[in-house]
CSV table of C-alpha atoms and ligand atoms in Angstrom, one decimal:
chain,number,residue,atom,x,y,z
P,5,MET,CA,0.0,0.0,0.0
P,6,THR,CA,1.2,3.5,-0.8
P,7,ASP,CA,-0.2,6.6,0.9
P,8,LEU,CA,-3.5,6.3,2.8
P,9,ILE,CA,-5.7,9.3,2.4
P,10,ILE,CA,-8.9,9.7,4.3
P,11,ARG,CA,-11.5,12.0,2.7
P,12,PRO,CA,-15.3,12.5,2.5
P,13,GLY,CA,-17.2,10.7,-0.4
P,14,THR,CA,-18.7,12.4,-3.5
P,15,ASP,CA,-21.2,11.3,-6.1
P,16,ASP,CA,-18.3,9.9,-8.2
P,17,ASP,CA,-17.4,7.5,-5.4
P,18,ILE,CA,-20.8,5.7,-5.4
P,19,PRO,CA,-19.7,2.8,-7.6
P,20,ALA,CA,-16.6,2.2,-5.4
P,21,ILE,CA,-18.7,2.5,-2.2
P,22,VAL,CA,-21.2,0.0,-3.5
P,23,SER,CA,-18.4,-2.5,-4.6
P,24,ALA,CA,-16.9,-2.2,-1.1
P,25,ASP,CA,-20.2,-3.0,0.5
P,26,GLU,CA,-21.0,-5.9,-1.8
P,27,ARG,CA,-17.6,-7.4,-1.1
P,28,GLY,CA,-17.6,-6.7,2.6
P,29,PHE,CA,-21.0,-8.1,3.3
P,30,SER,CA,-21.5,-10.6,0.5
P,31,ALA,CA,-24.4,-8.5,-0.7
P,32,ARG,CA,-25.8,-7.6,-4.1
P,33,MET,CA,-27.4,-4.2,-4.6
P,34,SER,CA,-29.8,-3.5,-7.5
P,35,GLU,CA,-29.9,-0.1,-9.2
P,36,LEU,CA,-33.1,0.7,-7.3
P,37,GLU,CA,-31.7,-0.3,-3.9
P,38,ARG,CA,-28.5,1.8,-4.6
P,39,ALA,CA,-30.6,4.8,-5.5
P,40,ASP,CA,-32.7,4.5,-2.4
P,41,ALA,CA,-29.6,4.0,-0.2
P,42,PHE,CA,-27.9,7.1,-1.3
P,43,THR,CA,-31.1,9.2,-0.9
P,44,VAL,CA,-31.3,8.2,2.7
P,45,LEU,CA,-27.5,8.5,3.2
P,46,PRO,CA,-25.8,10.9,0.7
P,47,PRO,CA,-22.2,10.2,-0.4
P,48,GLU,CA,-20.9,13.2,1.6
P,49,ASN,CA,-21.9,11.4,4.8
P,50,PHE,CA,-19.2,8.7,3.9
P,51,LEU,CA,-15.6,8.8,4.9
P,52,LEU,CA,-13.3,6.9,2.5
P,53,ALA,CA,-9.8,5.5,3.0
P,54,VAL,CA,-8.1,5.7,-0.3
P,55,ASP,CA,-4.9,3.9,-1.3
P,56,SER,CA,-3.5,6.2,-4.0
P,57,GLY,CA,-1.5,3.3,-5.4
P,58,ASP,CA,-4.3,0.8,-5.7
P,59,PRO,CA,-4.8,-0.2,-9.4
P,60,VAL,CA,-8.5,-1.0,-9.1
P,61,ASP,CA,-10.7,1.7,-7.5
P,62,GLY,CA,-8.4,2.9,-4.7
P,63,VAL,CA,-11.0,2.7,-2.0
P,64,VAL,CA,-9.7,0.5,0.8
P,65,GLY,CA,-12.0,1.5,3.6
P,66,VAL,CA,-15.5,2.9,4.1
P,67,ALA,CA,-17.4,4.3,7.1
P,68,ALA,CA,-20.6,6.4,6.9
P,69,ALA,CA,-22.8,8.2,9.4
P,70,TYR,CA,-26.5,9.0,9.6
P,71,ASP,CA,-27.8,12.1,11.4
P,72,MET,CA,-30.0,10.7,14.2
P,73,ALA,CA,-31.0,11.2,17.8
P,74,MET,CA,-31.0,8.7,20.6
P,75,THR,CA,-33.3,8.8,23.7
P,76,LEU,CA,-31.8,8.9,27.2
P,77,PRO,CA,-33.5,7.7,30.4
P,78,GLY,CA,-35.9,10.5,31.3
P,79,GLY,CA,-36.8,11.2,27.6
P,80,ALA,CA,-34.2,13.7,26.3
P,81,ALA,CA,-33.3,13.1,22.6
P,82,LEU,CA,-29.6,13.5,22.1
P,83,PRO,CA,-28.2,14.4,18.6
P,84,SER,CA,-26.2,11.3,17.6
P,85,ARG,CA,-24.3,10.1,14.5
P,86,GLY,CA,-25.2,6.6,13.5
P,87,VAL,CA,-22.2,4.8,12.1
P,88,ALA,CA,-22.8,2.3,9.3
P,89,TRP,CA,-21.4,0.8,6.0
P,90,VAL,CA,-18.1,0.1,7.7
P,91,SER,CA,-15.8,-2.2,5.7
P,92,VAL,CA,-12.2,-2.8,4.7
P,93,PRO,CA,-11.5,-5.2,1.8
P,94,ALA,CA,-9.9,-8.6,2.6
P,95,THR,CA,-6.8,-7.5,0.6
P,96,HIS,CA,-6.2,-4.7,3.2
P,97,ARG,CA,-7.3,-6.1,6.5
P,98,ARG,CA,-5.5,-5.8,9.8
P,99,ARG,CA,-3.3,-2.9,8.7
P,100,GLY,CA,-5.0,-0.3,10.9
P,101,ILE,CA,-7.3,1.1,8.2
P,102,LEU,CA,-10.5,0.7,10.3
P,103,ARG,CA,-8.6,2.3,13.2
P,104,ALA,CA,-7.6,5.3,11.1
P,105,LEU,CA,-11.2,5.6,9.8
P,106,MET,CA,-12.6,5.5,13.3
P,107,ALA,CA,-10.2,8.1,14.6
P,108,GLU,CA,-10.9,10.5,11.7
P,109,GLN,CA,-14.7,9.9,11.9
P,110,LEU,CA,-14.9,10.5,15.7
P,111,ARG,CA,-12.7,13.6,15.5
P,112,GLY,CA,-15.1,15.0,12.9
P,113,PHE,CA,-18.1,14.3,15.2
P,114,VAL,CA,-16.3,16.0,18.1
P,115,GLU,CA,-15.5,19.0,15.9
P,116,ALA,CA,-19.1,19.3,14.8
P,117,GLY,CA,-20.2,19.3,18.5
P,118,THR,CA,-22.0,15.9,18.4
P,119,PRO,CA,-22.2,14.4,21.9
P,120,LEU,CA,-22.8,10.8,20.9
P,121,ALA,CA,-21.9,8.2,18.2
P,122,ILE,CA,-24.0,5.0,17.9
P,123,LEU,CA,-23.8,1.9,15.7
P,124,THR,CA,-24.9,-1.8,15.4
P,125,ALA,CA,-21.9,-4.1,15.1
P,126,SER,CA,-21.2,-7.2,12.9
P,127,HIS,CA,-18.9,-8.5,15.7
P,128,ALA,CA,-19.1,-7.6,19.4
P,129,SER,CA,-15.3,-7.6,19.7
P,130,ILE,CA,-14.6,-4.7,17.3
P,131,TYR,CA,-15.8,-1.4,18.7
P,132,GLY,CA,-15.0,-1.4,22.4
P,133,ARG,CA,-11.4,-0.4,21.6
P,134,PHE,CA,-12.8,2.8,19.9
P,135,GLY,CA,-14.8,3.7,23.0
P,136,TYR,CA,-18.2,2.2,22.1
P,137,GLY,CA,-20.1,0.2,24.7
P,138,GLU,CA,-23.2,-2.0,24.5
P,139,ALA,CA,-26.2,0.4,24.9
P,140,THR,CA,-29.2,-1.8,24.1
P,141,ARG,CA,-29.9,-5.5,23.9
P,142,ASN,CA,-31.9,-7.4,21.3
P,143,ARG,CA,-34.2,-10.1,22.7
P,144,THR,CA,-35.8,-12.2,20.0
P,145,VAL,CA,-38.8,-14.2,21.0
P,146,GLU,CA,-40.7,-16.9,19.1
P,147,ILE,CA,-44.4,-17.7,20.0
P,148,ASP,CA,-46.6,-20.5,18.7
P,149,PRO,CA,-49.9,-18.7,18.7
P,150,ARG,CA,-51.9,-21.9,19.0
P,151,PHE,CA,-50.9,-22.0,22.7
P,152,ALA,CA,-51.3,-18.3,23.5
P,153,GLN,CA,-54.1,-17.8,26.0
P,154,PHE,CA,-54.5,-14.5,27.8
P,155,ARG,CA,-55.1,-14.5,31.5
P,156,ALA,CA,-58.5,-13.7,32.9
P,157,GLY,CA,-58.2,-10.0,33.8
P,158,ALA,CA,-55.6,-9.2,31.1
P,159,PRO,CA,-56.6,-6.0,29.4
P,160,ASP,CA,-58.7,-6.4,26.3
P,161,PRO,CA,-59.3,-2.9,25.0
P,162,GLY,CA,-59.7,-3.7,21.3
P,163,GLY,CA,-59.5,-0.8,18.9
P,164,VAL,CA,-57.1,-2.5,16.5
P,165,ARG,CA,-57.6,-2.5,12.7
P,166,TYR,CA,-55.6,-3.5,9.6
P,167,ALA,CA,-54.1,-0.8,7.5
P,168,GLU,CA,-52.3,-0.7,4.1
P,169,THR,CA,-48.8,0.6,3.7
P,170,ALA,CA,-50.2,3.3,1.4
P,171,GLU,CA,-52.3,4.8,4.3
P,172,ILE,CA,-50.0,4.1,7.2
P,173,GLY,CA,-47.4,6.8,6.8
P,174,GLU,CA,-48.6,9.6,9.1
P,175,HIS,CA,-49.8,7.2,11.9
P,176,ALA,CA,-46.7,5.1,11.9
P,177,ALA,CA,-44.3,8.1,12.0
P,178,GLU,CA,-46.4,9.7,14.8
P,179,ILE,CA,-46.5,6.5,16.9
P,180,HIS,CA,-42.8,5.9,16.3
P,181,ARG,CA,-42.0,9.4,17.5
P,182,ARG,CA,-44.0,8.9,20.7
P,183,TRP,CA,-42.4,5.5,21.2
P,184,VAL,CA,-38.9,6.9,20.7
P,185,ALA,CA,-39.6,9.6,23.2
P,186,ARG,CA,-40.6,7.1,26.0
P,187,THR,CA,-37.9,4.5,25.3
P,188,PRO,CA,-34.3,4.7,26.5
P,189,GLY,CA,-31.9,3.8,23.7
P,190,ALA,CA,-34.4,4.3,20.9
P,191,VAL,CA,-33.2,5.9,17.7
P,192,SER,CA,-35.1,8.4,15.5
P,193,ARG,CA,-35.9,7.8,11.8
P,194,SER,CA,-35.5,10.6,9.2
P,195,ALA,CA,-38.1,11.6,6.6
P,196,ALA,CA,-36.0,9.9,4.0
P,197,TRP,CA,-35.9,6.7,6.0
P,198,TRP,CA,-39.7,6.8,6.3
P,199,ALA,CA,-40.0,7.4,2.5
P,200,ARG,CA,-37.9,4.3,1.8
P,201,PHE,CA,-39.8,2.3,4.4
P,202,LEU,CA,-43.2,3.2,2.8
P,203,HIS,CA,-42.0,2.0,-0.7
P,204,ASP,CA,-41.8,-1.5,0.8
P,205,ARG,CA,-39.6,-2.5,-2.1
P,206,GLU,CA,-39.2,-6.1,-3.2
P,207,TYR,CA,-35.5,-6.0,-2.3
P,208,SER,CA,-36.2,-5.1,1.3
P,209,ARG,CA,-38.6,-8.1,1.9
P,210,GLY,CA,-35.9,-10.8,2.7
P,211,GLY,CA,-38.1,-13.4,1.0
P,212,GLY,CA,-41.2,-12.4,3.0
P,213,THR,CA,-44.6,-11.0,1.8
P,214,ARG,CA,-45.4,-7.3,1.6
P,215,ARG,CA,-45.9,-5.5,4.9
P,216,PHE,CA,-49.1,-5.9,6.8
P,217,HIS,CA,-50.0,-3.3,9.5
P,218,LEU,CA,-52.1,-3.3,12.6
P,219,VAL,CA,-52.9,0.1,14.0
P,220,HIS,CA,-54.3,1.3,17.3
P,221,PRO,CA,-54.6,4.9,18.3
P,222,ASP,CA,-51.6,4.4,20.6
P,223,GLY,CA,-49.7,1.7,18.8
P,224,TRP,CA,-48.6,0.1,15.6
P,225,VAL,CA,-47.4,-3.3,14.5
P,226,THR,CA,-45.8,-4.1,11.1
P,227,TYR,CA,-45.1,-7.6,10.0
P,228,ARG,CA,-44.3,-9.8,7.1
P,229,SER,CA,-45.1,-13.5,6.6
P,230,HIS,CA,-42.1,-15.7,5.8
P,231,TRP,CA,-43.0,-19.1,4.3
P,232,GLY,CA,-41.0,-22.1,5.4
P,233,GLY,CA,-42.2,-25.7,5.7
P,234,GLU,CA,-46.0,-26.0,5.8
P,235,ALA,CA,-46.9,-22.7,7.5
P,236,PRO,CA,-45.4,-19.3,7.6
P,237,THR,CA,-43.7,-17.4,10.4
P,238,LEU,CA,-44.8,-13.8,11.1
P,239,ARG,CA,-41.9,-11.5,11.8
P,240,ALA,CA,-43.4,-8.5,13.6
P,241,GLU,CA,-42.2,-5.2,14.9
P,242,VAL,CA,-44.3,-3.8,17.8
P,243,PHE,CA,-44.4,-0.1,18.8
P,244,ALA,CA,-46.8,0.3,21.6
P,245,VAL,CA,-47.0,3.7,23.4
P,246,THR,CA,-49.4,2.6,26.2
P,247,ASP,CA,-50.0,-0.6,28.1
P,248,GLU,CA,-53.5,-0.8,26.6
P,249,SER,CA,-52.2,-0.6,23.0
P,250,HIS,CA,-49.5,-3.2,23.9
P,251,ALA,CA,-52.2,-5.7,25.1
P,252,ALA,CA,-54.6,-4.9,22.2
P,253,LEU,CA,-52.0,-5.3,19.5
P,254,TRP,CA,-50.5,-8.5,20.9
P,255,ARG,CA,-54.0,-10.0,21.2
P,256,VAL,CA,-54.5,-9.6,17.5
P,257,LEU,CA,-51.0,-10.8,16.6
P,258,LEU,CA,-51.5,-13.9,18.6
P,259,ALA,CA,-55.0,-14.5,17.2
P,260,GLN,CA,-53.4,-15.3,13.8
P,261,GLU,CA,-54.3,-18.8,12.6
P,262,LEU,CA,-52.5,-21.0,10.1
P,263,VAL,CA,-49.1,-19.7,11.1
P,264,ARG,CA,-46.2,-21.6,12.6
P,265,SER,CA,-45.0,-18.9,14.9
P,266,VAL,CA,-44.8,-15.2,15.5
P,267,THR,CA,-41.3,-13.8,16.1
P,268,ALA,CA,-40.4,-10.3,17.3
P,269,ARG,CA,-37.7,-8.4,19.1
P,270,ILE,CA,-39.1,-7.3,22.5
P,271,PRO,CA,-37.5,-5.5,25.4
P,272,LEU,CA,-36.1,-7.6,28.2
P,273,ASP,CA,-38.8,-6.2,30.5
P,274,ASP,CA,-41.7,-6.6,28.1
P,275,PRO,CA,-44.9,-7.4,30.0
P,276,LEU,CA,-46.1,-9.9,27.3
P,277,PRO,CA,-45.3,-13.1,29.2
P,278,LEU,CA,-47.1,-11.8,32.2
P,279,LEU,CA,-50.3,-11.3,30.2
P,280,LEU,CA,-50.5,-15.0,29.3
P,281,THR,CA,-51.5,-18.1,31.2
P,282,ASP,CA,-48.3,-19.8,30.1
P,283,PRO,CA,-45.5,-17.2,30.1
P,284,ARG,CA,-43.0,-19.9,28.8
P,285,ILE,CA,-44.6,-19.9,25.3
P,286,VAL,CA,-42.8,-16.5,24.8
P,287,ALA,CA,-39.6,-18.4,24.1
P,288,THR,CA,-36.5,-16.3,24.0
P,289,THR,CA,-34.4,-17.5,21.1
P,290,GLU,CA,-31.6,-14.9,21.3
P,291,VAL,CA,-30.4,-12.2,23.6
P,292,ALA,CA,-27.5,-10.2,21.9
P,293,ASP,CA,-25.9,-6.8,21.9
P,294,GLY,CA,-28.1,-4.3,20.0
P,295,LEU,CA,-27.0,-0.7,19.8
P,296,TRP,CA,-23.5,0.5,20.8
P,297,ALA,CA,-22.9,4.0,22.1
P,298,ARG,CA,-19.8,6.2,22.2
P,299,VAL,CA,-19.8,9.2,24.5
P,300,LEU,CA,-18.0,12.1,22.9
P,301,ASP,CA,-19.1,14.8,25.3
P,302,VAL,CA,-19.4,13.5,28.9
P,303,PRO,CA,-21.0,16.7,30.5
P,304,THR,CA,-23.6,17.0,27.7
P,305,VAL,CA,-24.6,13.4,27.8
P,306,LEU,CA,-24.7,13.0,31.6
P,307,SER,CA,-26.5,16.3,32.2
P,308,ALA,CA,-29.2,15.4,29.6
P,309,ARG,CA,-30.1,12.2,31.4
P,310,ARG,CA,-32.5,11.9,34.4
P,311,TYR,CA,-31.6,9.7,37.4
P,312,ALA,CA,-33.9,7.4,39.3
P,313,VAL,CA,-32.7,8.8,42.7
P,314,GLU,CA,-30.4,11.7,43.7
P,315,VAL,CA,-26.8,11.2,42.8
P,316,ASP,CA,-23.7,13.4,43.6
P,317,THR,CA,-20.4,11.9,42.6
P,318,VAL,CA,-17.1,12.4,40.8
P,319,LEU,CA,-16.5,10.2,37.8
P,320,ASP,CA,-13.0,9.6,36.3
P,321,VAL,CA,-13.7,8.6,32.7
P,322,GLN,CA,-10.8,7.1,30.8
P,323,ASP,CA,-10.6,7.6,27.1
P,324,ASP,CA,-7.3,6.5,25.6
P,325,PHE,CA,-8.5,6.5,22.0
P,326,LEU,CA,-9.9,10.0,21.7
P,327,GLY,CA,-8.9,11.9,24.9
P,328,ARG,CA,-12.5,13.0,25.7
P,329,GLY,CA,-12.3,11.7,29.3
P,330,GLY,CA,-11.3,13.4,32.5
P,331,ARG,CA,-12.9,14.0,35.9
P,332,PHE,CA,-16.5,15.2,36.1
P,333,ARG,CA,-18.8,16.0,39.0
P,334,LEU,CA,-22.3,14.7,38.3
P,335,GLN,CA,-25.2,16.0,40.4
P,336,GLY,CA,-28.6,14.8,39.4
P,337,GLY,CA,-31.9,13.2,40.2
P,338,PRO,CA,-35.4,12.6,38.7
P,339,ASP,CA,-35.9,16.2,37.7
P,340,GLY,CA,-32.6,17.1,36.1
P,341,ALA,CA,-28.8,17.0,36.3
P,342,THR,CA,-25.6,19.0,35.9
P,343,CYS,CA,-22.2,17.6,35.0
P,344,THR,CA,-19.0,19.7,34.9
P,345,PRO,CA,-15.3,19.1,34.8
P,346,THR,CA,-13.7,19.0,38.2
P,347,SER,CA,-10.3,18.5,39.9
P,348,ASP,CA,-11.9,16.9,42.9
P,349,ALA,CA,-10.9,13.3,43.8
P,350,ALA,CA,-12.7,10.6,41.8
P,351,GLN,CA,-15.2,8.3,43.5
P,352,VAL,CA,-15.9,6.2,40.4
P,353,THR,CA,-13.5,5.1,37.7
P,354,LEU,CA,-14.5,3.6,34.4
P,355,ASP,CA,-13.7,3.5,30.7
P,356,VAL,CA,-15.6,5.7,28.2
P,357,ALA,CA,-16.9,2.5,26.5
P,358,ASP,CA,-18.5,1.3,29.7
P,359,LEU,CA,-20.0,4.8,30.3
P,360,GLY,CA,-21.8,4.1,27.0
P,361,SER,CA,-23.4,1.1,28.6
P,362,LEU,CA,-24.2,2.8,31.9
P,363,VAL,CA,-25.8,5.9,30.3
P,364,THR,CA,-28.7,4.0,28.7
P,365,GLY,CA,-29.0,1.6,31.7
P,366,CYS,CA,-28.1,-1.3,29.5
P,367,VAL,CA,-25.5,-2.6,32.0
P,368,ARG,CA,-25.8,-1.9,35.7
P,369,ALA,CA,-23.0,-0.2,37.6
P,370,ARG,CA,-22.9,-3.3,39.9
P,371,THR,CA,-22.5,-5.6,36.9
P,372,LEU,CA,-19.6,-3.4,35.5
P,373,ALA,CA,-18.0,-3.5,38.9
P,374,ALA,CA,-18.4,-7.3,39.2
P,375,ALA,CA,-16.5,-7.5,35.9
P,376,ALA,CA,-13.7,-5.2,37.2
P,377,ARG,CA,-14.7,-2.6,34.6
P,378,LEU,CA,-15.9,0.0,37.1
P,379,ALA,CA,-14.2,0.9,40.5
P,380,ALA,CA,-16.1,2.5,43.4
P,381,GLU,CA,-16.4,2.0,47.1
P,382,PRO,CA,-19.4,-0.3,48.0
P,383,ALA,CA,-21.6,2.5,49.4
P,384,GLU,CA,-20.8,4.7,46.3
P,385,LEU,CA,-21.5,1.8,44.0
P,386,ALA,CA,-24.9,1.2,45.6
P,387,ARG,CA,-25.9,4.8,45.1
P,388,LEU,CA,-24.6,4.9,41.5
P,389,ASP,CA,-26.3,1.6,40.7
P,390,ALA,CA,-29.7,2.9,42.0
P,391,ALA,CA,-29.3,6.3,40.2
P,392,PHE,CA,-28.6,4.9,36.7
P,393,VAL,CA,-31.5,2.4,36.6
P,394,PRO,CA,-33.7,3.4,33.6
P,395,GLU,CA,-37.5,3.7,33.7
P,396,ARG,CA,-37.7,0.8,31.3
P,397,ASP,CA,-35.1,-1.5,29.6
P,398,PRO,CA,-33.4,0.2,26.7
P,399,VAL,CA,-34.1,-0.9,23.1
P,400,HIS,CA,-33.2,0.9,19.9
P,401,GLY,CA,-36.0,-0.2,17.5
P,402,THR,CA,-34.2,0.4,14.2
P,403,ASP,CA,-31.2,-1.3,12.7
P,404,PHE,CA,-29.0,0.8,10.4
B,503,COA,C1,-14.1,-5.3,10.6
B,503,COA,C2,-13.2,-4.7,9.6
B,503,COA,C3,-13.8,-3.4,9.1
B,503,COA,C4,-11.8,-4.4,10.2
B,503,COA,O1,-11.0,-3.7,9.4
B,503,COA,P1,-9.4,-3.6,9.6
B,503,COA,O2,-8.9,-2.5,8.7
B,503,COA,O3,-8.9,-5.0,9.3
B,503,COA,O4,-9.2,-3.3,11.1
B,503,COA,P2,-7.9,-2.7,11.8
B,503,COA,O5,-6.7,-3.3,11.1
B,503,COA,O6,-7.9,-1.2,11.8
B,503,COA,O7,-8.0,-3.3,13.2
B,503,COA,C5,-8.3,-2.4,14.4
B,503,COA,C6,-8.4,-3.4,15.5
B,503,COA,O8,-9.6,-4.1,15.5
B,503,COA,C7,-9.4,-5.5,15.6
B,503,COA,N1,-10.3,-6.1,14.7
B,503,COA,C8,-10.5,-5.8,13.4
B,503,COA,N2,-11.5,-6.6,12.9
B,503,COA,C9,-11.9,-7.4,13.9
B,503,COA,C10,-12.9,-8.4,14.0
B,503,COA,N3,-13.7,-8.8,12.9
B,503,COA,N4,-13.1,-9.0,15.1
B,503,COA,C11,-12.3,-8.6,16.2
B,503,COA,N5,-11.4,-7.7,16.2
B,503,COA,C12,-11.2,-7.1,15.0
B,503,COA,C13,-8.0,-5.6,15.1
B,503,COA,O9,-7.4,-6.8,15.6
B,503,COA,C14,-7.3,-4.4,15.6
B,503,COA,O10,-7.0,-4.6,17.0
B,503,COA,P3,-5.8,-3.8,17.7
B,503,COA,O11,-6.1,-2.4,17.6
B,503,COA,O12,-5.9,-4.3,19.1
B,503,COA,O13,-4.6,-4.2,17.0
B,503,COA,C15,-13.0,-5.6,8.3
B,503,COA,O14,-12.5,-6.8,8.8
B,503,COA,C16,-14.2,-5.9,7.5
B,503,COA,O15,-14.5,-5.1,6.6
B,503,COA,N6,-15.0,-6.9,7.8
B,503,COA,C17,-16.2,-7.3,7.0
B,503,COA,C18,-17.3,-6.2,7.2
B,503,COA,C19,-17.6,-5.9,8.6
B,503,COA,O16,-17.8,-6.8,9.5
B,503,COA,N7,-17.7,-4.6,8.9
B,503,COA,C20,-18.1,-4.1,10.2
B,503,COA,C21,-19.5,-3.8,10.2
B,503,COA,S1,-20.1,-3.3,11.8
């Protein structure tokens, strides 16, 4: 390799970006998918690592970033850059190209004043070294609806109807906004993202049917049927803003007949099993890391969050990769918080990646301490642990 240059993408780079993605993820993008992709994420949102001596297309690394927001416990939406399309070709791996791209990209986010970077990872072992920590968990469940029986006394509010994709737009976007606002770790969707969603293109169906929608005044479910064997599986996404809409929508989803199973990603603390006479039929088939968060501005992030109980502590945040750490006094509670740099002695020490896990409430302070990733005296740890518990378990709701 000759000189490595890192620069933003342009329209002219689209073919090279697509080639890199197709090679990196064994994918094939049609003209239509390509056009849609660069409408949602324009080429200038890409950073390219270019080997000036490469005889083919010169692009030896790609990393892009969406403009998004992520919800913190308490409901504040924090501007975030959503990192995606990360790849380095097999010919150039393990030479530090990803590291160089990550450093440049994060420096750019800091310069622009962005407090948080987020991503979903192909391997859970890659991004910790760049300061990302696990911020939400995906729990996938599979339910055989033949055995689903709701308990006597479980809410049965009704009010659910089917809707077509052509008429769903406004309602879905409004429900999603309300759902994001009440859900720690949830990420926003842009207007361009919704436009692509509403096209429901063939390429996005993964072998499933077109989308079906169930709507309720306070909730929305979208699903596809995927045929396999003698009966299909329904793959559903559930966005319920109230307990009533949650029960109403699940009642209709589990009333489906002639289907093998209903699968969905639900939060770890989802009340669904408790609505049923046999909670075990909500079989968890996977729990895995979901969103990863990288704190770029400790005071902004920690002061935007709300805390379950009063907290007053000094955190020593270590950030070897980007140097955004230091010592910070955090004073907060259920109604608000302040966080400022301080020279006072630290009561809690942790890495910036683990702060990314703590901030959404994905991993408890006690759990980090048990894994020797956070240090604090026992009484301080108990207070910190209680303060960072979120109002509900974090989920992100949109892969990107
Ligand atoms: C993952 C990928 C981008 C890494 O690129 P790369 O240029 O080889 O990475 P680097 O040489 O900069 O490695 C940086 C560090 O990450 C580690 N690393 C890189 N890829 C890794 C992987 N897949 N699993 C675990 N660690 C990995 C390296 O060992 C290195 O560690 P070190 O800093 O302790 O030495 C590349 O392998 C790839 O394109 N894979 C296929 C597509 C993909 O998975 N993309 C990520 C999508 S989220």
